[in-house]
CSV table of C-alpha atoms in Angstrom, one decimal:
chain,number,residue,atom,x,y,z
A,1,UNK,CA,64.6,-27.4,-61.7
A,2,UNK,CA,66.8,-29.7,-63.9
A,3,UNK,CA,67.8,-32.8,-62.2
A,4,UNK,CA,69.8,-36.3,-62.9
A,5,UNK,CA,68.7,-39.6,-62.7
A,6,UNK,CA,70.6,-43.2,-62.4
A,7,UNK,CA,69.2,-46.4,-63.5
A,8,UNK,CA,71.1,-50.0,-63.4
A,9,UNK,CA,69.9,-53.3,-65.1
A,10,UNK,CA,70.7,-56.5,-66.9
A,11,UNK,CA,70.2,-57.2,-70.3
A,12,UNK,CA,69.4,-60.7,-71.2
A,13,UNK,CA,70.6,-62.3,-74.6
A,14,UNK,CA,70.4,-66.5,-76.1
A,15,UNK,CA,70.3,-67.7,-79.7
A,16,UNK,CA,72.3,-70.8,-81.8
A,17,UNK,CA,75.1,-70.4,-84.4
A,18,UNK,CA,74.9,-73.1,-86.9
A,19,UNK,CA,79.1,-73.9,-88.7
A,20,UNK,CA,79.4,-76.0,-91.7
A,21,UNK,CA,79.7,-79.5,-91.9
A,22,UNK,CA,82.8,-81.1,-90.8
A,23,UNK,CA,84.2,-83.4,-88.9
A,24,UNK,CA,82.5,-81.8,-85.9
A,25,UNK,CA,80.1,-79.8,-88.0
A,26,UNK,CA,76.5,-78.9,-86.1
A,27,UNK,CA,75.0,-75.9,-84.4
A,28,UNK,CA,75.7,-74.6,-80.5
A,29,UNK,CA,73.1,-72.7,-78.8
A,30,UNK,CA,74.6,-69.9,-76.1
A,31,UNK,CA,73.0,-66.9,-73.4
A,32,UNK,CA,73.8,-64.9,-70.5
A,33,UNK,CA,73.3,-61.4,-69.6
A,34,UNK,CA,74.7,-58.1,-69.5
A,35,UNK,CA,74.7,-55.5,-66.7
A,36,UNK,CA,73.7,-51.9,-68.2
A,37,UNK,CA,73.7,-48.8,-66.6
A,38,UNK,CA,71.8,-45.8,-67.8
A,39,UNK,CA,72.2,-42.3,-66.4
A,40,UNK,CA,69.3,-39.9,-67.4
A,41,UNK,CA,69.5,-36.1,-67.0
A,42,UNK,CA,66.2,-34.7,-67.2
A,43,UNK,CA,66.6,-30.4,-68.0
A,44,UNK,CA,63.5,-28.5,-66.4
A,45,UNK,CA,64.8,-25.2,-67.2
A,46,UNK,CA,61.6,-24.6,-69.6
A,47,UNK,CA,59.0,-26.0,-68.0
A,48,UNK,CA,60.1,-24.1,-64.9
A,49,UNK,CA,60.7,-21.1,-66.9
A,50,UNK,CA,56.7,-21.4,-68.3
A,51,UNK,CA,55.6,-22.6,-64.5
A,52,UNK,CA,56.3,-19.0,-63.6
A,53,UNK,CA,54.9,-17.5,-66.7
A,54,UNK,CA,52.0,-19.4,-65.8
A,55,UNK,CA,52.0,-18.6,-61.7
A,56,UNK,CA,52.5,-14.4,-62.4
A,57,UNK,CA,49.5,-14.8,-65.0
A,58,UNK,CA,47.7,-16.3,-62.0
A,59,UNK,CA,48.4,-13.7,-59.9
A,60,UNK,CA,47.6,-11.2,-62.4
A,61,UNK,CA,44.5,-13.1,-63.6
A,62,UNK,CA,43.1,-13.0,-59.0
A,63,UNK,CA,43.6,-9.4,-58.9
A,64,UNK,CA,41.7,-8.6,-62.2
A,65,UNK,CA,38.9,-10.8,-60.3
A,66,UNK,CA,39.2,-9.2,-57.0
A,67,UNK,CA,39.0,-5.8,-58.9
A,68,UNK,CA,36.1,-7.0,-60.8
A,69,UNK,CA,34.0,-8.2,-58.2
A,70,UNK,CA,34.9,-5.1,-56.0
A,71,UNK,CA,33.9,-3.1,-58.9
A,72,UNK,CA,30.7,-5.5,-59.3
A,73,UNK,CA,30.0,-5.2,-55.9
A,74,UNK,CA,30.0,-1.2,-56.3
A,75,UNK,CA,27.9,-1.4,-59.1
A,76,UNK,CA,25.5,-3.5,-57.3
A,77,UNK,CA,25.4,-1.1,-54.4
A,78,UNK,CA,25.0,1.7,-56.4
A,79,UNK,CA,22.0,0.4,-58.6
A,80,UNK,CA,20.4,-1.1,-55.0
A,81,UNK,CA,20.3,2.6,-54.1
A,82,UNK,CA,19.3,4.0,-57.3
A,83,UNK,CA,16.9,0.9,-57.1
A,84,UNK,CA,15.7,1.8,-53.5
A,85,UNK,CA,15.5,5.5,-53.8
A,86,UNK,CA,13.2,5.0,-57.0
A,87,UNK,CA,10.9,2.7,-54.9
A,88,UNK,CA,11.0,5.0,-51.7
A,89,UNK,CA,10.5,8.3,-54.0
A,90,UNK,CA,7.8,6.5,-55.3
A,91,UNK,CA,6.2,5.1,-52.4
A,92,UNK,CA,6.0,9.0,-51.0
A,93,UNK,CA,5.3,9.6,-54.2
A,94,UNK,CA,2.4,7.9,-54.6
A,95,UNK,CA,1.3,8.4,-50.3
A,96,UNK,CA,1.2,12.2,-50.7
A,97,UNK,CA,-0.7,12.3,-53.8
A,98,UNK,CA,-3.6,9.7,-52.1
A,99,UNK,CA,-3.3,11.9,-48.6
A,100,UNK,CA,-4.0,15.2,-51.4
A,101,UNK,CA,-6.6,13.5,-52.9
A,102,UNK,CA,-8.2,11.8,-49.0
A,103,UNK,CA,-7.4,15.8,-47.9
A,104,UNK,CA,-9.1,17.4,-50.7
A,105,UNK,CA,-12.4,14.9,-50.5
A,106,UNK,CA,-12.5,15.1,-46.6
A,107,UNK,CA,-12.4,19.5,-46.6
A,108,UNK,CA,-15.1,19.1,-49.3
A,109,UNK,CA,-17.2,16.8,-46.7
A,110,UNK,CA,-15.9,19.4,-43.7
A,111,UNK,CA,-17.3,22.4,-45.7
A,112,UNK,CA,-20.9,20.9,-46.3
A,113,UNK,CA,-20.6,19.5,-42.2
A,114,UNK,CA,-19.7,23.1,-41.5
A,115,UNK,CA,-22.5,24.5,-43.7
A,116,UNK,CA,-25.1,22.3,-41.9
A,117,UNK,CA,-23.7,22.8,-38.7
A,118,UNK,CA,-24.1,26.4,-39.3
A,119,UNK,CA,-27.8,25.9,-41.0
A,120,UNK,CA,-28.4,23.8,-37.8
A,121,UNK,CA,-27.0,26.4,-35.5
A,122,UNK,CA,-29.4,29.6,-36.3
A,123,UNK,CA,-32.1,26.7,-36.2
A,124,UNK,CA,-31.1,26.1,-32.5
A,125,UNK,CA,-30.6,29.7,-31.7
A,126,UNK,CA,-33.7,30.4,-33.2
A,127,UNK,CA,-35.3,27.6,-30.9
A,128,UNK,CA,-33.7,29.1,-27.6
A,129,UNK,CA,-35.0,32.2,-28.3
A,130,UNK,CA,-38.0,30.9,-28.7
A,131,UNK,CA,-37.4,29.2,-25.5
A,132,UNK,CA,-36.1,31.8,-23.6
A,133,UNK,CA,-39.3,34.3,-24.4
A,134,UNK,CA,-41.6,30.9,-23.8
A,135,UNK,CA,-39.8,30.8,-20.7
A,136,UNK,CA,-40.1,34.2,-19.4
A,137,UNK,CA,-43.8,34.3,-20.4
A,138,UNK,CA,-44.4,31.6,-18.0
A,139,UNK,CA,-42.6,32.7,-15.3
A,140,UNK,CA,-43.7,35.8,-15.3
A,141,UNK,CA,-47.1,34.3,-15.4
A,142,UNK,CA,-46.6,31.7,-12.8
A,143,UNK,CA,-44.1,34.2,-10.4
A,144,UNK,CA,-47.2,36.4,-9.9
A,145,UNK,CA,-49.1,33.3,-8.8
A,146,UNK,CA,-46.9,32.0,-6.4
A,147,UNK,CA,-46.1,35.7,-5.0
A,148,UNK,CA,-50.0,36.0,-4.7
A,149,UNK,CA,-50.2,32.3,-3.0
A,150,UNK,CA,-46.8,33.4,-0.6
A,151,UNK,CA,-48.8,36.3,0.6
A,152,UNK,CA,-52.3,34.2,1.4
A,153,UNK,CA,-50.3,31.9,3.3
A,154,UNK,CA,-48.8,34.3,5.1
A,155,UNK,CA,-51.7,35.9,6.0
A,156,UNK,CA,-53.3,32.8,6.9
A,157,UNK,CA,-50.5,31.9,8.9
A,158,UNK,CA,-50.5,35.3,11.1
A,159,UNK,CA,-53.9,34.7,11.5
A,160,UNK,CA,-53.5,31.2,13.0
A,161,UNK,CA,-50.8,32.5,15.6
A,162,UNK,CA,-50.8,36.6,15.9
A,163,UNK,CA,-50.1,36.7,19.0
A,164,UNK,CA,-47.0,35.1,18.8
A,165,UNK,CA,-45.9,37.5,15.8
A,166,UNK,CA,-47.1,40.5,17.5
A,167,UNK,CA,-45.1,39.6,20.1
A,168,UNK,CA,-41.8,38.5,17.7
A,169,UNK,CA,-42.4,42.0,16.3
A,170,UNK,CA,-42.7,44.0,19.1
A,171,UNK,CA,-39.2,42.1,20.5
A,172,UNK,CA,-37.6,43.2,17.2
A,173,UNK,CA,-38.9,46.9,17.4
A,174,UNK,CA,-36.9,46.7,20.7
A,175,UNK,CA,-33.8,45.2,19.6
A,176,UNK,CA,-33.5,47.2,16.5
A,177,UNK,CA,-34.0,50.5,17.8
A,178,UNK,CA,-32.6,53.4,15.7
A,179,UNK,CA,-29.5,55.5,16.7
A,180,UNK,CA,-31.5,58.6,16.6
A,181,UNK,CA,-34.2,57.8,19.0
A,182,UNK,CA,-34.7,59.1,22.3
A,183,UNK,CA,-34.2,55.9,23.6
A,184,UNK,CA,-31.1,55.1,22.7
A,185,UNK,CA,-29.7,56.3,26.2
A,186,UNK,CA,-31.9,54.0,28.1
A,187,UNK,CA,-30.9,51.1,26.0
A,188,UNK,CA,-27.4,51.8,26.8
A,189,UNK,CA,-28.1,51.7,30.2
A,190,UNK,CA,-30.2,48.8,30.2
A,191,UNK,CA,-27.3,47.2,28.3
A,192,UNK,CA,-24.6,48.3,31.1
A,193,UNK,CA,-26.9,46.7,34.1
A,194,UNK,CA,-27.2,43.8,32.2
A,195,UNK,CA,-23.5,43.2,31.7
A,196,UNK,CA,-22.8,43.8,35.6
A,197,UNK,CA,-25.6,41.2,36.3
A,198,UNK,CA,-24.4,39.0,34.1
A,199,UNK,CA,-20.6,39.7,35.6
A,200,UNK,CA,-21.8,39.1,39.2
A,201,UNK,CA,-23.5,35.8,38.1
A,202,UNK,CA,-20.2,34.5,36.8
A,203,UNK,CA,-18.6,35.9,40.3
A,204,UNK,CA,-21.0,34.1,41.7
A,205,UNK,CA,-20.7,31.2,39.9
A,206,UNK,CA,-17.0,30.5,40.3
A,207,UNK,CA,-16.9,31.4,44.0
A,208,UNK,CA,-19.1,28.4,44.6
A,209,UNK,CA,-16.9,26.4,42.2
A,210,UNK,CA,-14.2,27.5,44.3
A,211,UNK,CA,-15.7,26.7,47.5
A,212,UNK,CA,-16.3,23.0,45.7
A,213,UNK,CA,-13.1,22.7,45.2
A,214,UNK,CA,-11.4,24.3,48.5
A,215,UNK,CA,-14.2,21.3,50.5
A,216,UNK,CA,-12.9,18.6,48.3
A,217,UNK,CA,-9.4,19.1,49.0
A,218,UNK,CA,-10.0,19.7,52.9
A,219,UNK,CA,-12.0,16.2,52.5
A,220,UNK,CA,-8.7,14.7,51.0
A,221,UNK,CA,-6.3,16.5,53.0
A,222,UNK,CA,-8.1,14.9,56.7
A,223,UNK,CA,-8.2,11.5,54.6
A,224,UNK,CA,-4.5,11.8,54.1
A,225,UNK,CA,-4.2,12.8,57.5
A,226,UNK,CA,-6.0,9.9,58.9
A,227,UNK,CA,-4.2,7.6,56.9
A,228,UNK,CA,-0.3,8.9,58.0
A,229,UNK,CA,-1.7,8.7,61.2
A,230,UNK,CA,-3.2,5.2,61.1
A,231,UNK,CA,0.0,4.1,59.5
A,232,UNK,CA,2.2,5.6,62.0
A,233,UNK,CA,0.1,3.9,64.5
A,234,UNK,CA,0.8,0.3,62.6
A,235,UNK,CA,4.2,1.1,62.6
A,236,UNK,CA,5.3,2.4,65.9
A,237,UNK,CA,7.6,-0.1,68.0
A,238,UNK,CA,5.9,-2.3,70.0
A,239,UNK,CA,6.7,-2.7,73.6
A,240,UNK,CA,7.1,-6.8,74.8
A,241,UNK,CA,5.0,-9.5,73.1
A,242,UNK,CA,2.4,-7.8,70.8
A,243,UNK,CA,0.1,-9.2,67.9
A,244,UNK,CA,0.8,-8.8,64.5
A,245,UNK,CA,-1.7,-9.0,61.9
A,246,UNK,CA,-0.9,-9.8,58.1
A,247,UNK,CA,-2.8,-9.5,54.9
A,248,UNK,CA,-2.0,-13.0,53.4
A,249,UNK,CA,-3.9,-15.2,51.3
A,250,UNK,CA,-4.2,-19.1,51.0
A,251,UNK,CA,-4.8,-21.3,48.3
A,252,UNK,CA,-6.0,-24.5,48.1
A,253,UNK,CA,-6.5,-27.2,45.7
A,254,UNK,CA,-7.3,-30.8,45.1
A,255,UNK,CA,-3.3,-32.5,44.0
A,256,UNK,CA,-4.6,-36.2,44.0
A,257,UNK,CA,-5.9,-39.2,46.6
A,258,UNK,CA,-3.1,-38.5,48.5
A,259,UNK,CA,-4.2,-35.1,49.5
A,260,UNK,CA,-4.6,-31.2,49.0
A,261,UNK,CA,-1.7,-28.8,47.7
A,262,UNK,CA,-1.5,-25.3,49.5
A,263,UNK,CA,0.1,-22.2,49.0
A,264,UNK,CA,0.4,-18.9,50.7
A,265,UNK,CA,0.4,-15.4,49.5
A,266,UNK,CA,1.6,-12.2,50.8
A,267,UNK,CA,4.8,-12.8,52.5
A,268,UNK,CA,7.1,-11.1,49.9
A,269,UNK,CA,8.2,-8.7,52.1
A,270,UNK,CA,8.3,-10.3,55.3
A,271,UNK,CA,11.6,-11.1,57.1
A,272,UNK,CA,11.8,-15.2,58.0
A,273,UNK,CA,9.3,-15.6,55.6
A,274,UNK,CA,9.9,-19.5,55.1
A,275,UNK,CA,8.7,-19.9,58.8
A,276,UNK,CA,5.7,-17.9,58.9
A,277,UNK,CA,4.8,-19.6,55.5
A,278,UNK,CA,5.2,-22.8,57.1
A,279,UNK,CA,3.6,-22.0,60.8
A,280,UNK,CA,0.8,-20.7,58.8
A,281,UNK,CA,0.6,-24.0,56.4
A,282,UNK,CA,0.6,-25.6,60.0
A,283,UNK,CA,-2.4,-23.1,61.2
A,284,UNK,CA,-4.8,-23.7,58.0
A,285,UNK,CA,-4.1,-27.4,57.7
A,286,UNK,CA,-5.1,-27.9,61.7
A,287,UNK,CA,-8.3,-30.0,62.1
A,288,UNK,CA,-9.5,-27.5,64.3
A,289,UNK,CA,-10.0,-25.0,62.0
A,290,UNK,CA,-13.9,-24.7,60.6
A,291,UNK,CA,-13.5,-23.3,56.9
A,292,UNK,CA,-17.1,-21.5,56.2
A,293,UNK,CA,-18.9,-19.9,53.3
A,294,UNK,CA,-18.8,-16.1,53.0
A,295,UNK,CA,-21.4,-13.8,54.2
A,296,UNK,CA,-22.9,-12.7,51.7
A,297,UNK,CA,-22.3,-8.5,51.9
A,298,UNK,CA,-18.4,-9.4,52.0
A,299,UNK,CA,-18.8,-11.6,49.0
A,300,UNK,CA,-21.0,-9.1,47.2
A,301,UNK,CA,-17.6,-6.9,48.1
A,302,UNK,CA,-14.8,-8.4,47.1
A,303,UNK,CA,-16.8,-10.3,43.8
A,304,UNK,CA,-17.1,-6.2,42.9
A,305,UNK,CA,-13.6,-5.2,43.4
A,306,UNK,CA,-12.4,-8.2,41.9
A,307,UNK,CA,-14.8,-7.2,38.4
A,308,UNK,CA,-13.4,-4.2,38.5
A,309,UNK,CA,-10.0,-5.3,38.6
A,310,UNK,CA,-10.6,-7.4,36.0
A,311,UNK,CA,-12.2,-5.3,33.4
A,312,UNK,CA,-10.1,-2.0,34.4
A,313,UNK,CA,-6.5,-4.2,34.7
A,314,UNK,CA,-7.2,-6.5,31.7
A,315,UNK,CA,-7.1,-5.8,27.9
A,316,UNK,CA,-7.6,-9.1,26.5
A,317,UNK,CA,-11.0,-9.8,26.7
A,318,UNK,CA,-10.9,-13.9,26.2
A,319,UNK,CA,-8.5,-13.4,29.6
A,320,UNK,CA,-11.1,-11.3,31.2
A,321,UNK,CA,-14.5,-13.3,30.4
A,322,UNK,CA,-12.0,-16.6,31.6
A,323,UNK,CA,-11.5,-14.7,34.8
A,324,UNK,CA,-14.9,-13.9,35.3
A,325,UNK,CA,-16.4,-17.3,34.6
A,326,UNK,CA,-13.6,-18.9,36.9
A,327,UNK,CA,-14.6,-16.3,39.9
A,328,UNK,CA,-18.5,-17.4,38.9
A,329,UNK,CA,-18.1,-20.9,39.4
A,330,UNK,CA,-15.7,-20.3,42.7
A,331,UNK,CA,-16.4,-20.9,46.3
A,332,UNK,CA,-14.9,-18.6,48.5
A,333,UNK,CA,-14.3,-19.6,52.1
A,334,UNK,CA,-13.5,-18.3,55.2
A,335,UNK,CA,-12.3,-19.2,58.8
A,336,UNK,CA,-15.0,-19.0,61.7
């Protein structure tokens, strides 16, 4: 692109003029400067005309790269493949023919196996021939002495003890009697008395179970009679002042110095039971009370319910030997 441009400046000048002699005659020196202004106009029409010749040749000169190297690139591919096709062709190549050659040598070596195997083969069958009469031979001759030593012992044996097989064979003669014999009529009735003896023994049998069973429950029945009566008796209104007796049980043990803690059990279901538990605190706290060991037949009672409580109530057992070594060492009392 053509453009202008404007430069300004001074130009500098000095020197002498010598005149001829004269009156005034000499030489006079003189300077000073001169402003100067110079306007350049610079015409880029060419060089912009061969900057685009030289930018399209560019462009022209990029593509024929890009094509080339595409092209280069394509060739490259291309002989990769031919390259890698040779090698893998080859490799196969070169894999069957050694698997041909391993093949061929190995159905040579199976053929001479298969030959001795076969050789080796009529040997063996020839041996188990050989075996099988050897065999046969011997137990054939053996078999005969064993059947001849079977039948001494068993002669020997019915010797020791012919009573006893006389008798076994006599009882099998009777069992196994034939359907045509003239017996066979008696051994049906024998058969049919039997099964009516036997039928009357079971009769008999359960009819005495029965009567067991019909005395046990009368037995229960006058228990449970004596005990709704009993109990009606207990609880029958009284008429005036009247004793009562309750199953209650107290406990005592050793608190400190100060004295003895005590507590009373069984009064659940007792109305005012706060005042009978206290009048009975009161009763086994009184100095007159004498507190006495247990005879001995009611401890050897109540030490047996209580083990049978314990191991028939209890699953653990470390609770159940605790209870039974805590009822050991224990001193039970009673009032006199």
């Amino acid at each position: 692109m053509s453009y202008k441009r404007t430069y300004t400046g001074y130009v500098y000048y000095s020197g002498s003029v010598s005149y001829p002699a004269s009156e005034h005659g000499g030489s006079v020196s003189y300077s000073g400067s001169e402003p100067v202004h110079v306007t350049i106009d610079v015409d880029t029409d060419a060089f912009d005309a061969s900057v685009d010749n030289c930018n399209g040749a560019l462009h022209g000169l990029q593509a024929a790269v890009v094509a080339t190297e595409a092209a280069q690139i394509d060739a490259k591919v291309k002989a990769s493949k031919k390259v890698s096709d040779a090698v893998i062709k080859g490799f196969f190549d070169y894999v069957g023919a050694d698997l041909s050659q391993k093949i061929k040598e190995l159905s040579s070596i199976t053929e001479s196996k298969f030959i001795e195997l076969m050789d080796q083969k009529k040997t063996c069958m020839t041996k188990t021939d050989q075996m099988r009469e050897d065999y046969q031979r011997i137990t054939k001759r053996y078999s005969n002495l064993f059947q001849d030593l079977d039948k001494e012992m068993v002669s020997r044996i019915e010797l020791l003890d012919r009573p006893t097989f006389n008798f076994e064979a006599e009882t099998q003669a009777v069992v196994d009697r034939k359907s045509d014999s003239e017996l066979l009529g008696i051994s049906t009735v024998s058969a049919n008395e039997n099964i009516q003896l036997e039928t009357v023994l079971s009769c008999s049998h359960l009819k005495r179970a029965a009567g067991e069973l019909l005395n046990r429950t009368n037995a229960y029945l006058r228990g449970v009679s004596r005990l709704a009566s009993s109990v009606r008796d207990m609880l029958s209104p009284l008429d005036g002042d009247a004793q009562i007796y309750l199953p209650v049980m107290y406990v005592e043990s050793v608190q400190d110095a100060a004295g003895n803690a005590g507590k009373v059990y069984g009064l659940d279901n007792v109305s005012s039971a706060e005042a009978v538990r206290s009048n009975l605190m009161k009763d086994f706290r009184a100095s007159s009370i004498c507190w006495d060991g247990m005879d001995k037949e009611e401890k050897e009672y109540v030490d047996s319910y209580v083990n049978s409580y314990i191991r028939e109530g209890l699953d653990d057992e470390r609770i159940q030997r605790t209870m039974l070594n805590l009822l050991g060492v224990s001193d039970v009392q009673t009032i006199k």
